[in-house]
Amino acid sequence: MIYGFIGLGNMAGAIIRGMAGSGSFSSDTLCGFNRSPEKTQRLAQETGLVPCESARQVAERANVLVLGVKPQMLPDVLPLIAPAVTPKTLVVTIAAGKGFGFYASYLGDVPLVRVMPNICAQVLCSASAVCPNSLCSPAQTELVRAMFRSVGAVYDIPEAQFSAFSALGGASGAFVQMYIDALSSAGVKAGLPRALAQQIACQATLGAATLCQETGEHPMALVDKVTSPGGTTIEGVHALKKAGFESAVIEAVNAVVEKDRKLG
């Protein structure tokens, strides 16, 4: 089985590193092409990826073809590879916004799986949505799940909910980084060195997320556990509510959902 990647940016590179490091995918089964030869060579030296000279060459070699280019580049790339894609090719796309019909208009009737990972794939902590079209067999879908389990958790999401997942599982990582930066800045304002404040903010965020995930408790039930009557934490909670913290998060998610739908 040959896994071919067209586009070797941050996301595709993280997936390749995860697959190569998992022990389940031999590095000589991974090939790829990027417009920047330097990026291709660096990834080849790091992971054993076999470099290709063109997107068409990747499509000709691959049994599983991963489209890692940006959505706006797809109308240029898909016509180039269409002659090499057959009904036996399993196509995987990680581009936002583009639905099954879009790919069918270029590639015809081929098994295709939409996947939405996030940048935390770089540290094997991605949340990835997986949605196969009607031409995918159960074995093909499971193969794609295995690919993305090498970089984190995998969720089966219907296509109608993909825009919501793009916001909640993908873009929200940027929101969390902004929260960590705000916490760090607040720590600096309170007298902590920047590097130490950032370490504390990261650990506190990681710990809170792990606690919620492992206990399965509602987040607000966990808030109640640390907000003593008349205590310090409840003062901060009320300050966040007064400043519109929850509303701002919801508006940010809504903005991503609407943009994702417009891309489609």
Tab-separated table of C-alpha atoms in Angstrom:
chain	number	residue	atom	x	y	z
A	1	MET	CA	0.000	0.000	0.000
A	2	ILE	CA	1.447	3.354	-1.078
A	3	TYR	CA	0.319	6.537	0.680
A	4	GLY	CA	0.855	9.625	-1.450
A	5	PHE	CA	0.683	13.226	-0.216
A	6	ILE	CA	0.159	16.244	-2.447
A	7	GLY	CA	1.156	19.255	-0.367
A	8	LEU	CA	3.613	18.878	2.495
A	9	GLY	CA	2.738	21.813	4.729
A	10	ASN	CA	2.443	21.849	8.504
A	11	MET	CA	-0.590	19.579	8.642
A	12	ALA	CA	0.489	17.016	6.059
A	13	GLY	CA	3.994	17.004	7.539
A	14	ALA	CA	2.598	16.269	10.999
A	15	ILE	CA	0.500	13.401	9.631
A	16	ILE	CA	3.498	11.910	7.826
A	17	ARG	CA	5.656	12.170	10.952
A	18	GLY	CA	2.905	10.529	12.999
A	19	MET	CA	2.474	7.689	10.523
A	20	ALA	CA	6.214	7.124	10.169
A	21	GLY	CA	6.716	7.170	13.939
A	22	SER	CA	3.770	4.933	14.793
A	23	GLY	CA	5.405	1.702	13.657
A	24	SER	CA	2.287	0.814	11.655
A	25	PHE	CA	3.321	2.477	8.388
A	26	SER	CA	6.691	1.786	6.783
A	27	SER	CA	8.429	4.962	5.654
A	28	ASP	CA	9.081	3.513	2.192
A	29	THR	CA	5.310	3.381	1.638
A	30	LEU	CA	5.064	7.180	2.024
A	31	CYS	CA	5.644	9.462	-0.934
A	32	GLY	CA	4.876	13.096	-1.578
A	33	PHE	CA	5.255	16.279	-3.569
A	34	ASN	CA	5.397	19.929	-2.571
A	35	ARG	CA	5.969	23.029	-4.681
A	36	SER	CA	8.975	23.765	-2.467
A	37	PRO	CA	11.663	21.101	-3.148
A	38	GLU	CA	13.487	22.141	0.025
A	39	LYS	CA	10.458	21.294	2.174
A	40	THR	CA	10.134	17.918	0.430
A	41	GLN	CA	13.791	17.095	1.002
A	42	ARG	CA	13.692	18.070	4.681
A	43	LEU	CA	10.699	15.823	5.275
A	44	ALA	CA	12.322	13.010	3.295
A	45	GLN	CA	15.468	13.206	5.435
A	46	GLU	CA	13.438	13.295	8.633
A	47	THR	CA	10.884	10.557	7.918
A	48	GLY	CA	12.092	8.507	4.952
A	49	LEU	CA	9.369	9.935	2.695
A	50	VAL	CA	10.006	9.147	-0.983
A	51	PRO	CA	10.065	12.454	-2.926
A	52	CYS	CA	8.047	12.806	-6.128
A	53	GLU	CA	8.604	15.293	-8.933
A	54	SER	CA	4.985	16.306	-9.466
A	55	ALA	CA	1.470	15.997	-8.104
A	56	ARG	CA	0.631	13.785	-11.090
A	57	GLN	CA	3.447	11.400	-10.179
A	58	VAL	CA	2.117	11.093	-6.618
A	59	ALA	CA	-1.358	10.292	-7.955
A	60	GLU	CA	0.060	7.664	-10.297
A	61	ARG	CA	1.936	5.897	-7.502
A	62	ALA	CA	-0.533	6.126	-4.621
A	63	ASN	CA	-3.163	3.637	-3.549
A	64	VAL	CA	-4.195	6.171	-0.899
A	65	LEU	CA	-3.933	9.750	-2.138
A	66	VAL	CA	-3.951	12.516	0.482
A	67	LEU	CA	-4.784	16.027	-0.710
A	68	GLY	CA	-2.971	18.376	1.652
A	69	VAL	CA	-3.243	21.606	-0.335
A	70	LYS	CA	-5.295	24.644	0.648
A	71	PRO	CA	-8.934	24.768	-0.546
A	72	GLN	CA	-8.279	27.623	-2.973
A	73	MET	CA	-5.557	25.575	-4.698
A	74	LEU	CA	-7.750	22.548	-5.404
A	75	PRO	CA	-9.244	23.867	-8.682
A	76	ASP	CA	-5.683	24.058	-10.053
A	77	VAL	CA	-4.456	20.736	-8.639
A	78	LEU	CA	-7.404	18.416	-9.271
A	79	PRO	CA	-7.403	18.693	-13.095
A	80	LEU	CA	-3.700	17.810	-13.116
A	81	ILE	CA	-4.171	14.585	-11.181
A	82	ALA	CA	-7.614	13.544	-12.454
A	83	PRO	CA	-6.274	11.342	-15.320
A	84	ALA	CA	-4.244	9.309	-12.784
A	85	VAL	CA	-7.045	8.831	-10.249
A	86	THR	CA	-9.108	5.673	-10.767
A	87	PRO	CA	-12.028	4.082	-8.898
A	88	LYS	CA	-9.386	1.953	-7.136
A	89	THR	CA	-7.701	5.055	-5.687
A	90	LEU	CA	-8.761	5.973	-2.161
A	91	VAL	CA	-8.721	9.778	-1.978
A	92	VAL	CA	-8.374	11.549	1.369
A	93	THR	CA	-8.817	15.308	1.642
A	94	ILE	CA	-7.976	17.519	4.619
A	95	ALA	CA	-9.153	20.750	2.944
A	96	ALA	CA	-11.845	22.769	4.697
A	97	GLY	CA	-15.156	23.658	3.148
A	98	LYS	CA	-15.238	21.472	0.037
A	99	GLY	CA	-17.925	18.783	-0.039
A	100	PHE	CA	-18.142	15.455	-1.847
A	101	GLY	CA	-19.846	16.987	-4.872
A	102	PHE	CA	-16.931	19.352	-5.454
A	103	TYR	CA	-14.419	16.497	-5.715
A	104	ALA	CA	-16.738	14.358	-7.849
A	105	SER	CA	-16.947	17.178	-10.402
A	106	TYR	CA	-13.195	16.819	-10.998
A	107	LEU	CA	-12.395	13.187	-10.175
A	108	GLY	CA	-15.642	11.384	-10.951
A	109	ASP	CA	-16.915	8.507	-8.835
A	110	VAL	CA	-14.039	7.535	-6.546
A	111	PRO	CA	-13.952	6.500	-2.880
A	112	LEU	CA	-13.200	9.654	-0.929
A	113	VAL	CA	-12.885	10.457	2.762
A	114	ARG	CA	-13.107	13.967	4.146
A	115	VAL	CA	-10.897	14.444	7.197
A	116	MET	CA	-10.554	17.528	9.369
A	117	PRO	CA	-7.480	17.283	11.642
A	118	ASN	CA	-5.951	20.125	13.639
A	119	ILE	CA	-2.470	21.500	14.184
A	120	CYS	CA	-2.077	19.567	17.444
A	121	ALA	CA	-1.241	16.635	15.172
A	122	GLN	CA	2.305	17.995	15.518
A	123	VAL	CA	2.334	16.655	19.100
A	124	LEU	CA	0.098	13.623	18.366
A	125	CYS	CA	-2.920	15.268	20.032
A	126	SER	CA	-5.116	16.117	17.062
A	127	ALA	CA	-8.884	15.848	17.069
A	128	SER	CA	-9.709	14.558	13.574
A	129	ALA	CA	-13.146	14.200	11.993
A	130	VAL	CA	-13.597	11.394	9.447
A	131	CYS	CA	-16.437	11.198	6.918
A	132	PRO	CA	-16.432	8.704	3.988
A	133	ASN	CA	-18.557	9.013	0.873
A	134	SER	CA	-20.893	6.212	-0.231
A	135	LEU	CA	-18.220	4.572	-2.403
A	136	CYS	CA	-15.878	3.832	0.503
A	137	SER	CA	-15.812	0.330	1.906
A	138	PRO	CA	-15.705	-0.213	5.695
A	139	ALA	CA	-12.108	-1.405	5.300
A	140	GLN	CA	-11.110	1.788	3.486
A	141	THR	CA	-12.729	3.954	6.138
A	142	GLU	CA	-10.953	2.040	8.895
A	143	LEU	CA	-7.646	2.461	7.066
A	144	VAL	CA	-8.115	6.235	7.121
A	145	ARG	CA	-9.060	6.120	10.795
A	146	ALA	CA	-5.816	4.242	11.491
A	147	MET	CA	-3.816	6.881	9.625
A	148	PHE	CA	-5.222	9.676	11.737
A	149	ARG	CA	-5.161	7.753	15.024
A	150	SER	CA	-1.375	7.944	14.595
A	151	VAL	CA	-1.661	11.683	15.351
A	152	GLY	CA	-4.481	11.768	17.928
A	153	ALA	CA	-8.163	11.024	18.454
A	154	VAL	CA	-10.594	10.281	15.604
A	155	TYR	CA	-14.324	11.051	15.460
A	156	ASP	CA	-16.902	9.872	12.912
A	157	ILE	CA	-18.767	13.015	11.820
A	158	PRO	CA	-21.477	13.221	9.120
A	159	GLU	CA	-20.789	15.683	6.332
A	160	ALA	CA	-23.656	17.942	7.403
A	161	GLN	CA	-21.801	18.565	10.697
A	162	PHE	CA	-18.362	19.123	9.185
A	163	SER	CA	-18.539	22.913	9.387
A	164	ALA	CA	-19.340	22.693	13.096
A	165	PHE	CA	-16.435	20.319	13.660
A	166	SER	CA	-14.086	22.584	11.686
A	167	ALA	CA	-14.779	25.303	14.236
A	168	LEU	CA	-14.907	23.216	17.389
A	169	GLY	CA	-12.175	20.686	16.618
A	170	GLY	CA	-9.979	22.693	14.281
A	171	ALA	CA	-10.047	26.478	14.588
A	172	SER	CA	-10.633	26.430	18.338
A	173	GLY	CA	-6.977	25.516	18.818
A	174	ALA	CA	-6.131	29.085	17.831
A	175	PHE	CA	-8.637	30.380	20.379
A	176	VAL	CA	-7.037	28.286	23.121
A	177	GLN	CA	-3.586	29.627	22.189
A	178	MET	CA	-4.975	33.148	22.505
A	179	TYR	CA	-6.355	32.227	25.942
A	180	ILE	CA	-2.960	30.870	27.004
A	181	ASP	CA	-1.289	34.052	25.799
A	182	ALA	CA	-3.807	36.189	27.711
A	183	LEU	CA	-3.208	34.152	30.876
A	184	SER	CA	0.545	34.536	30.400
A	185	SER	CA	0.248	38.298	29.962
A	186	ALA	CA	-1.898	38.509	33.076
A	187	GLY	CA	0.798	36.584	34.930
A	188	VAL	CA	3.436	39.043	33.734
A	189	LYS	CA	1.256	41.926	34.871
A	190	ALA	CA	1.011	40.257	38.281
A	191	GLY	CA	4.816	40.035	38.511
A	192	LEU	CA	5.800	36.650	37.013
A	193	PRO	CA	8.547	36.305	34.371
A	194	ARG	CA	7.063	35.738	30.881
A	195	ALA	CA	8.584	32.278	30.339
A	196	LEU	CA	7.389	31.027	33.732
A	197	ALA	CA	3.934	32.566	33.262
A	198	GLN	CA	3.561	30.771	29.929
A	199	GLN	CA	4.635	27.433	31.404
A	200	ILE	CA	2.107	27.794	34.210
A	201	ALA	CA	-0.662	28.834	31.794
A	202	CYS	CA	0.046	25.842	29.541
A	203	GLN	CA	0.071	23.379	32.435
A	204	ALA	CA	-3.091	24.830	33.970
A	205	THR	CA	-4.901	24.610	30.602
A	206	LEU	CA	-3.679	21.061	29.984
A	207	GLY	CA	-4.660	19.989	33.486
A	208	ALA	CA	-8.129	21.489	33.257
A	209	ALA	CA	-8.781	19.807	29.897
A	210	THR	CA	-7.500	16.447	31.154
A	211	LEU	CA	-9.652	16.683	34.284
A	212	CYS	CA	-12.778	17.386	32.244
A	213	GLN	CA	-12.013	14.631	29.736
A	214	GLU	CA	-11.147	11.927	32.245
A	215	THR	CA	-13.898	12.606	34.786
A	216	GLY	CA	-16.613	13.183	32.190
A	217	GLU	CA	-18.117	15.828	34.460
A	218	HIS	CA	-19.826	18.911	33.073
A	219	PRO	CA	-17.302	21.788	32.916
A	220	MET	CA	-19.466	24.002	35.116
A	221	ALA	CA	-19.648	21.258	37.754
A	222	LEU	CA	-15.857	21.401	37.872
A	223	VAL	CA	-16.005	25.204	38.089
A	224	ASP	CA	-18.277	24.833	41.125
A	225	LYS	CA	-15.639	22.660	42.808
A	226	VAL	CA	-13.061	25.452	42.765
A	227	THR	CA	-15.294	28.459	43.456
A	228	SER	CA	-15.602	28.710	47.217
A	229	PRO	CA	-18.296	31.089	48.554
A	230	GLY	CA	-16.762	34.531	48.867
A	231	GLY	CA	-13.448	33.188	47.531
A	232	THR	CA	-10.975	34.411	44.935
A	233	THR	CA	-11.863	32.193	41.965
A	234	ILE	CA	-15.506	33.252	41.883
A	235	GLU	CA	-14.344	36.857	41.510
A	236	GLY	CA	-12.471	35.920	38.347
A	237	VAL	CA	-15.392	33.861	37.018
A	238	HIS	CA	-17.762	36.793	37.426
A	239	ALA	CA	-15.254	39.134	35.767
A	240	LEU	CA	-15.115	36.827	32.726
A	241	LYS	CA	-18.907	36.631	32.526
A	242	LYS	CA	-19.210	40.411	32.835
A	243	ALA	CA	-16.698	40.873	30.018
A	244	GLY	CA	-18.699	38.563	27.723
A	245	PHE	CA	-16.227	35.662	27.694
A	246	GLU	CA	-18.778	32.967	26.833
A	247	SER	CA	-20.504	35.092	24.193
A	248	ALA	CA	-17.175	35.907	22.541
A	249	VAL	CA	-16.272	32.206	22.268
A	250	ILE	CA	-19.664	31.331	20.784
A	251	GLU	CA	-19.399	34.193	18.285
A	252	ALA	CA	-15.924	33.028	17.254
A	253	VAL	CA	-17.179	29.484	16.618
A	254	ASN	CA	-20.158	30.824	14.659
A	255	ALA	CA	-17.830	32.949	12.507
A	256	VAL	CA	-15.725	29.904	11.598
A	257	VAL	CA	-18.809	27.824	10.765
A	258	GLU	CA	-20.129	30.530	8.437
A	259	LYS	CA	-16.782	30.963	6.702
A	260	ASP	CA	-16.434	27.199	6.233
A	261	ARG	CA	-19.872	27.058	4.616
A	262	LYS	CA	-18.979	29.924	2.282
A	263	LEU	CA	-15.864	28.058	1.145
A	264	GLY	CA	-18.143	25.230	0.036
